Each structure stands twice: as C-alpha cells, then as structure tokens.
GROMACS .gro file of N, CA and C in nm:
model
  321
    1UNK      N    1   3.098   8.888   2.245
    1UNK     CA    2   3.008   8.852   2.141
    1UNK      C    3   3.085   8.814   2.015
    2UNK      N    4   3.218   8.902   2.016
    2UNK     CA    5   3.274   8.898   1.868
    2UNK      C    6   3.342   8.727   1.900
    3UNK      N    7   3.366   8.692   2.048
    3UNK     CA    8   3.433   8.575   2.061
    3UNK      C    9   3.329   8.445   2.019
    4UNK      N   10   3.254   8.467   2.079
    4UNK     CA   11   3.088   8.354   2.035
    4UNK      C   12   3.074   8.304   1.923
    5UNK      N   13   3.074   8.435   1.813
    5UNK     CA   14   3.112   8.387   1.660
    5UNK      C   15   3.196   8.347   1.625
    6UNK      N   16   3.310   8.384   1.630
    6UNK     CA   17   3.477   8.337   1.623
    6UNK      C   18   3.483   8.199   1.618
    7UNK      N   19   3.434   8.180   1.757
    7UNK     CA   20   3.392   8.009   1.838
    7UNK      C   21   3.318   7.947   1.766
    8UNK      N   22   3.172   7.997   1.724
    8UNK     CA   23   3.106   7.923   1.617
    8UNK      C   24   3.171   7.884   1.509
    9UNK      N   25   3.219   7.980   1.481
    9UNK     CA   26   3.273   7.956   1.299
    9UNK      C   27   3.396   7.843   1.311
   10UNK      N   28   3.451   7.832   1.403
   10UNK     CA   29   3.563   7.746   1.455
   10UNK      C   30   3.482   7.632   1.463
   11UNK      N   31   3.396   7.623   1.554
   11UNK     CA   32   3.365   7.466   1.548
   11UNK      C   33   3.276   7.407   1.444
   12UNK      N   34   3.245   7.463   1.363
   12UNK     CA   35   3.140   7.448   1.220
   12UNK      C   36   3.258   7.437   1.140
   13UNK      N   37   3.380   7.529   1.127
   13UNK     CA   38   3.505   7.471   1.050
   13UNK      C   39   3.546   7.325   1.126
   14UNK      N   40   3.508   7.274   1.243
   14UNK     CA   41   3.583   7.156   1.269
   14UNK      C   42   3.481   7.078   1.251
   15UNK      N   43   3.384   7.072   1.246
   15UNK     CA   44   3.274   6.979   1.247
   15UNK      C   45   3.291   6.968   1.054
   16UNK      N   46   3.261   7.077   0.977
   16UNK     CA   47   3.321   7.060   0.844
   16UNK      C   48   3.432   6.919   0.841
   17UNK      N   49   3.558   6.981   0.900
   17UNK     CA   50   3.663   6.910   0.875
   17UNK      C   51   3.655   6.797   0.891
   18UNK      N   52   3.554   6.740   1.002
   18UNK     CA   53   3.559   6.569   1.067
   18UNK      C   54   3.457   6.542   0.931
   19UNK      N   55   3.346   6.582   0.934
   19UNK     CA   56   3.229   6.541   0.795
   19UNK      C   57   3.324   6.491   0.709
   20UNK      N   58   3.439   6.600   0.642
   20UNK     CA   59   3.525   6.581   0.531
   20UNK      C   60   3.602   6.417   0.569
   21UNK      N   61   3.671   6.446   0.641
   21UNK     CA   62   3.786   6.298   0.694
   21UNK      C   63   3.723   6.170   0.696
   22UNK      N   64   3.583   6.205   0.745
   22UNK     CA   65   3.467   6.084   0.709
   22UNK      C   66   3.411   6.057   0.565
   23UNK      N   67   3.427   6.120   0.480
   23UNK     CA   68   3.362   6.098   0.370
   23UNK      C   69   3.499   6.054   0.291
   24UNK      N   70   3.602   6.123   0.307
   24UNK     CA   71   3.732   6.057   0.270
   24UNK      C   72   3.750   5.928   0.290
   25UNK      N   73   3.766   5.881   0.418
   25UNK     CA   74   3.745   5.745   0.439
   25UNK      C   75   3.643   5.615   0.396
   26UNK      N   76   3.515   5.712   0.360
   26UNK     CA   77   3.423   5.612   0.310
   26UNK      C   78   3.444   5.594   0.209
   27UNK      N   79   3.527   5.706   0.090
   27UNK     CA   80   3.584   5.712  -0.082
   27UNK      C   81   3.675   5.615  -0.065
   28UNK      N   82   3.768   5.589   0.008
   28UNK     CA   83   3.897   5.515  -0.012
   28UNK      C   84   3.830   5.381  -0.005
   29UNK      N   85   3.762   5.351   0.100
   29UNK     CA   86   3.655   5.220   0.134
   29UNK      C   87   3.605   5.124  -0.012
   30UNK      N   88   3.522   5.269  -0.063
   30UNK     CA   89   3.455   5.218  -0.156
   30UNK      C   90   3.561   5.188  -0.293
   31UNK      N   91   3.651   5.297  -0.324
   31UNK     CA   92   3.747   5.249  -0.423
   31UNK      C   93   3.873   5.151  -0.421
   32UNK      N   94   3.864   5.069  -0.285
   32UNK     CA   95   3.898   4.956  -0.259
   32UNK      C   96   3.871   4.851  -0.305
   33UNK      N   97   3.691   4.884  -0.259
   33UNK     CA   98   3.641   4.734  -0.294
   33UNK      C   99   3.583   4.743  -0.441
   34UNK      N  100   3.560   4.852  -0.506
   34UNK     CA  101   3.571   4.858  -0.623
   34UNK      C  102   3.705   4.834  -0.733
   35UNK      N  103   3.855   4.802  -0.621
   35UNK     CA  104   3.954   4.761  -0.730
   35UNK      C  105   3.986   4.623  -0.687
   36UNK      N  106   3.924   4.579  -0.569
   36UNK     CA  107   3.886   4.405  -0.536
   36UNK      C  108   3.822   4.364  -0.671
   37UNK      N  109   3.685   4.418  -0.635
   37UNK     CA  110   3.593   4.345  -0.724
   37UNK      C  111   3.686   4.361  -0.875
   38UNK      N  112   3.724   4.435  -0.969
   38UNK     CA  113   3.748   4.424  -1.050
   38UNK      C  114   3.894   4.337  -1.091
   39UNK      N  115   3.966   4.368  -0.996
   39UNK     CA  116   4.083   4.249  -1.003
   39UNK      C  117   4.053   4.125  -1.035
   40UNK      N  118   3.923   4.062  -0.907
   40UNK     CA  119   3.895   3.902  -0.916
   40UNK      C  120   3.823   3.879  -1.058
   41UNK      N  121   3.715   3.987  -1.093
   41UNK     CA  122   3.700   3.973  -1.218
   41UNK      C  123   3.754   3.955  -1.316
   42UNK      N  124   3.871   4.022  -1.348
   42UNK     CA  125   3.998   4.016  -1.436
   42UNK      C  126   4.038   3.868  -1.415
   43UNK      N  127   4.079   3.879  -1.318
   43UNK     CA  128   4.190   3.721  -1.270
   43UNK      C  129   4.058   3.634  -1.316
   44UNK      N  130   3.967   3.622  -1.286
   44UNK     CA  131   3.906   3.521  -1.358
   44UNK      C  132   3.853   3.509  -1.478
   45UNK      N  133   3.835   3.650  -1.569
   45UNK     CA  134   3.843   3.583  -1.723
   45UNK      C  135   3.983   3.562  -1.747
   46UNK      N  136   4.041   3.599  -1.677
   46UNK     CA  137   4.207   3.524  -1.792
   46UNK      C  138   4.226   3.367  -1.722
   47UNK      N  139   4.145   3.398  -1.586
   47UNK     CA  140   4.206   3.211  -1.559
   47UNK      C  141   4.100   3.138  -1.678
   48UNK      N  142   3.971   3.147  -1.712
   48UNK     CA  143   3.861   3.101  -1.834
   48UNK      C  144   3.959   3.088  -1.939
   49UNK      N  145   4.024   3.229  -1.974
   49UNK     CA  146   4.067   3.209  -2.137
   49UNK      C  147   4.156   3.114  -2.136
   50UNK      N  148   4.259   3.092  -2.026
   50UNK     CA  149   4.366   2.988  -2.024
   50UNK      C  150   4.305   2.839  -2.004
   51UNK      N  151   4.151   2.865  -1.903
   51UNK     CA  152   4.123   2.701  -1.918
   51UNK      C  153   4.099   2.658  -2.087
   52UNK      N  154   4.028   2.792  -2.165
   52UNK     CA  155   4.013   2.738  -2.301
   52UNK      C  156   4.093   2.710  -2.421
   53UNK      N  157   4.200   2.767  -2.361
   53UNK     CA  158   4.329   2.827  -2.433
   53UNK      C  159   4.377   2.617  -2.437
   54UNK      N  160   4.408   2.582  -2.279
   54UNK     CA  161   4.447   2.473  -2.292
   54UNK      C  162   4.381   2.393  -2.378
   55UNK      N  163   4.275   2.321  -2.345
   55UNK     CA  164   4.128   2.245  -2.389
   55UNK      C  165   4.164   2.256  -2.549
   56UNK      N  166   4.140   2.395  -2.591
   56UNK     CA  167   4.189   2.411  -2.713
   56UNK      C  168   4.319   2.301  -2.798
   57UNK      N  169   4.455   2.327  -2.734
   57UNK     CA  170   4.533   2.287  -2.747
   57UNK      C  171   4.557   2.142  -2.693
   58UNK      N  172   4.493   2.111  -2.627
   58UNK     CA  173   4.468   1.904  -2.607
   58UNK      C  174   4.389   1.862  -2.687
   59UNK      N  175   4.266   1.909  -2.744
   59UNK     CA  176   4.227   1.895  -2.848
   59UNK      C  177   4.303   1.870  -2.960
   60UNK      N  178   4.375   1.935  -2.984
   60UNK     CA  179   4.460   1.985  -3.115
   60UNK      C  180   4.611   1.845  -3.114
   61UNK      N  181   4.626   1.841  -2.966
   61UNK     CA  182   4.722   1.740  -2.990
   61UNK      C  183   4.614   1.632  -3.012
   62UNK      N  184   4.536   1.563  -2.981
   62UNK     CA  185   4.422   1.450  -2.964
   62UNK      C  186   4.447   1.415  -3.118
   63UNK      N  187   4.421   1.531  -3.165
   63UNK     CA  188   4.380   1.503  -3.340
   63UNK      C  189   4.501   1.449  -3.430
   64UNK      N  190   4.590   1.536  -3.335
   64UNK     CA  191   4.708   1.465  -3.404
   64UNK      C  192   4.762   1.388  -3.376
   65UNK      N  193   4.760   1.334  -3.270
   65UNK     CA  194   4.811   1.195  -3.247
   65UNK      C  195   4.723   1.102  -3.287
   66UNK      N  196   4.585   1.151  -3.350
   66UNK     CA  197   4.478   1.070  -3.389
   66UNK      C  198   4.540   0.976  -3.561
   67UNK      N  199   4.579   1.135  -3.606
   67UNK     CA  200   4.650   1.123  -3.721
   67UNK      C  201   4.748   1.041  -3.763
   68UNK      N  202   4.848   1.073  -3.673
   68UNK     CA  203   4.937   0.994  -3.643
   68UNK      C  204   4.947   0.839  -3.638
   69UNK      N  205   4.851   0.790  -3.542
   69UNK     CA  206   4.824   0.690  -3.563
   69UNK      C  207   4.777   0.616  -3.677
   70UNK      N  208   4.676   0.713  -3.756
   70UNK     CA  209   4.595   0.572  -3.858
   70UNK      C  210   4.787   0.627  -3.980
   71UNK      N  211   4.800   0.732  -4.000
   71UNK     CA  212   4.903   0.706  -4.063
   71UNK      C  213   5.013   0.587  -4.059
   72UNK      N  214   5.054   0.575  -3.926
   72UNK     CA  215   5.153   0.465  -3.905
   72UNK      C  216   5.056   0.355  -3.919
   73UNK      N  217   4.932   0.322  -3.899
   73UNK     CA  218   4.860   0.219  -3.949
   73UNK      C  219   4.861   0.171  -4.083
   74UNK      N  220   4.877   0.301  -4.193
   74UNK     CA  221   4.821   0.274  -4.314
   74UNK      C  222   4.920   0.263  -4.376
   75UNK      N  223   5.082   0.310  -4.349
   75UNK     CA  224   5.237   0.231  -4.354
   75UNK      C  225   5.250   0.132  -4.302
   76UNK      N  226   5.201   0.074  -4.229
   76UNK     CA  227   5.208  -0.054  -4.177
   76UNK      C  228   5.159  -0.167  -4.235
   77UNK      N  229   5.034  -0.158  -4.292
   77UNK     CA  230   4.921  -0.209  -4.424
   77UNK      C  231   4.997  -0.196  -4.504
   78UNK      N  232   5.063  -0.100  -4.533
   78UNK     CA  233   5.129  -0.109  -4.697
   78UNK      C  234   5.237  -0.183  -4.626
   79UNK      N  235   5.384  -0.169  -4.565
   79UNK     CA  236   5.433  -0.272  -4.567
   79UNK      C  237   5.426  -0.417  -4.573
   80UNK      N  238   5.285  -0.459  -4.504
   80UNK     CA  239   5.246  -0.591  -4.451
   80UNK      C  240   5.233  -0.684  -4.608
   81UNK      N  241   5.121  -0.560  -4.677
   81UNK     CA  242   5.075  -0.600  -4.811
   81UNK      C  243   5.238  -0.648  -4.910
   82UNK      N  244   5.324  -0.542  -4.923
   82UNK     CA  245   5.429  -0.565  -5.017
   82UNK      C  246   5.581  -0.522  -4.943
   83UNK      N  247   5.630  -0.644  -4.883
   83UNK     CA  248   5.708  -0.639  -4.793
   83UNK      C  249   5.877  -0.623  -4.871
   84UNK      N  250   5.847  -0.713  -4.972
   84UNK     CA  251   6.011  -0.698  -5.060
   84UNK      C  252   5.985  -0.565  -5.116
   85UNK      N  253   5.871  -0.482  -5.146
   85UNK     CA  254   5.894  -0.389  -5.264
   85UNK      C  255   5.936  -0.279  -5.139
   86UNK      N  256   5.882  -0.247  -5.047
   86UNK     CA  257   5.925  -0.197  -4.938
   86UNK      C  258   6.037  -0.173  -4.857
   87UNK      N  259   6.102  -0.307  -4.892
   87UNK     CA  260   6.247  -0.300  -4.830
   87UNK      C  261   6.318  -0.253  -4.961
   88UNK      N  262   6.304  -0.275  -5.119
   88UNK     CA  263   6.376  -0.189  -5.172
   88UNK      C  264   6.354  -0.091  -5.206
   89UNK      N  265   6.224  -0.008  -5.180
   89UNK     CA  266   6.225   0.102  -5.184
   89UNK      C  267   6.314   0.181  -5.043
   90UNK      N  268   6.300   0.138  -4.956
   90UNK     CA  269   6.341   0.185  -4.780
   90UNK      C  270   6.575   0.189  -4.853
   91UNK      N  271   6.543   0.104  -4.958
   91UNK     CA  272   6.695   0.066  -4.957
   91UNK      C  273   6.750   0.200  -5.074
   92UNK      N  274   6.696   0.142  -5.180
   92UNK     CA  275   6.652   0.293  -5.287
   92UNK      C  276   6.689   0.437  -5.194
   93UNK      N  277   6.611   0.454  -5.127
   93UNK     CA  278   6.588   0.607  -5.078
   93UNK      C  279   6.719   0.602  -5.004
   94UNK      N  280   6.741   0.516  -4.948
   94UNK     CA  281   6.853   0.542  -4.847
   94UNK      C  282   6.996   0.554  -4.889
   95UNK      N  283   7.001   0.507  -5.015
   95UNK     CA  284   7.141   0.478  -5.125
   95UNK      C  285   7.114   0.638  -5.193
   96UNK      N  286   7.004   0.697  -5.233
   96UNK     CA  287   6.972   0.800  -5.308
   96UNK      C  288   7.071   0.913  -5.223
   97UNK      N  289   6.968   0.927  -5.101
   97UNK     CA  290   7.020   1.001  -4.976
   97UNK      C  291   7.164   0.981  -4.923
   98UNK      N  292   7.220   0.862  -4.915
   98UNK     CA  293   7.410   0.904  -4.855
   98UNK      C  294   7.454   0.938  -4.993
   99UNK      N  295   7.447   0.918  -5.114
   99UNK     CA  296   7.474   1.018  -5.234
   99UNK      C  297   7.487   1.152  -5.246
  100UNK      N  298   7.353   1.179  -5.213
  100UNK     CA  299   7.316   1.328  -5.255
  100UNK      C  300   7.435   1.404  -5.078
  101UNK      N  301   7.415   1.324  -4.972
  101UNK     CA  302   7.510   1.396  -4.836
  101UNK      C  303   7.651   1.349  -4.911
  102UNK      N  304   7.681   1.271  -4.964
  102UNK     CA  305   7.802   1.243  -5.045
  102UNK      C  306   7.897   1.340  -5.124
  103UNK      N  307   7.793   1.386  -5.206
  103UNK     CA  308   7.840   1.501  -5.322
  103UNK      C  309   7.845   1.659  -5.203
  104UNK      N  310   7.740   1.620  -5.136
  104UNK     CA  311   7.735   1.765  -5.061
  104UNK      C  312   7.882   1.803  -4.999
  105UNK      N  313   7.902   1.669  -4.934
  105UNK     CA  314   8.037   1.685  -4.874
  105UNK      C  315   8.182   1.763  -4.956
  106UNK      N  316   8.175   1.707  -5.055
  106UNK     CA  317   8.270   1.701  -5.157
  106UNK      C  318   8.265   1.891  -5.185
  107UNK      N  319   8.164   1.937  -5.157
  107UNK     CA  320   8.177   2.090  -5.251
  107UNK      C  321   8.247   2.181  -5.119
   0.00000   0.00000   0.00000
C-alpha cells in the first residue's frame, strides 16, 4: 500500500514534470516570435527613417543646385551686360590676390 502511493506521487511528479517541459517550450515559442515580431518592426522604422532621411537630403541638394544655377545665371547676365568692366574687375581681384600671397610669402 505504502508502494501504491510512493508510485502515485512518482507519476503525478512525472506527469508535473512533462506539463512543466511543455509549457517551457510553449514560453520559448512565444518569446521567439515575440522577438521576430519586434525586430521586423524595428528594422522597418529605421529602414522609413533612412527612406526619409535620404528624400530629405535630395531635396536639399535639388535646392541647391537650384541655387546654383540661377546664381551662375545671374553672373552670367552681369557679365554679358558689362563685359570690359568685368574683365577688369576679374583682373583687379586677381593682381590684389598674388599680392596679398606675395607679401604672405615674404614673412
């Protein structure tokens, strides 16, 4: 009789133990796909912030090469308009400048 119980309590400890190993396995399961799901989530707001990040920054060149342009347009207008005063100013600056690297040299 004392063996019957013994036996019981033994296989209610093993039946315990398998319940346990099963519910273990279903935790690991679930905190799997709970560090899936949150990875792809991650990986995809940072792939977003980088699509905006770029967009951002082509924008930003756009404008400036926008710039760029009417500038060299609006030097170009002014040369067209006053072409001698232009070349001695272009001559001016440039005589000013090997001067001033002139003297620099010298110290």
């Amino acid at each position: 009789m004392a063996d019957d119980a013994i036996r019981k309590e033994l296989d209610a400890l093993k039946a315990d133990i398998a319940q346990l190993r099963g519910d273990i396995v279903g935790l690991t399961h679930a905190v799997k796909g709970a560090a899936s799901e949150k990875m792809a989530s991650t990986k995809a707001h940072t792939e977003e912030q980088l699509r905006g990040a770029w967009q951002d920054i082509e924008h930003r060149l756009e404008d400036l090469l926008a710039q760029s342009k009417a500038a060299y347009n609006k030097a170009e207008q002014k040369v067209s308009e006053h072409p001698v005063g232009s070349v001695l100013t272009a001559f001016g600056l440039g005589f000013i400048i090997a001067k001033l690297i002139d003297m620099r040299g010298r110290h």
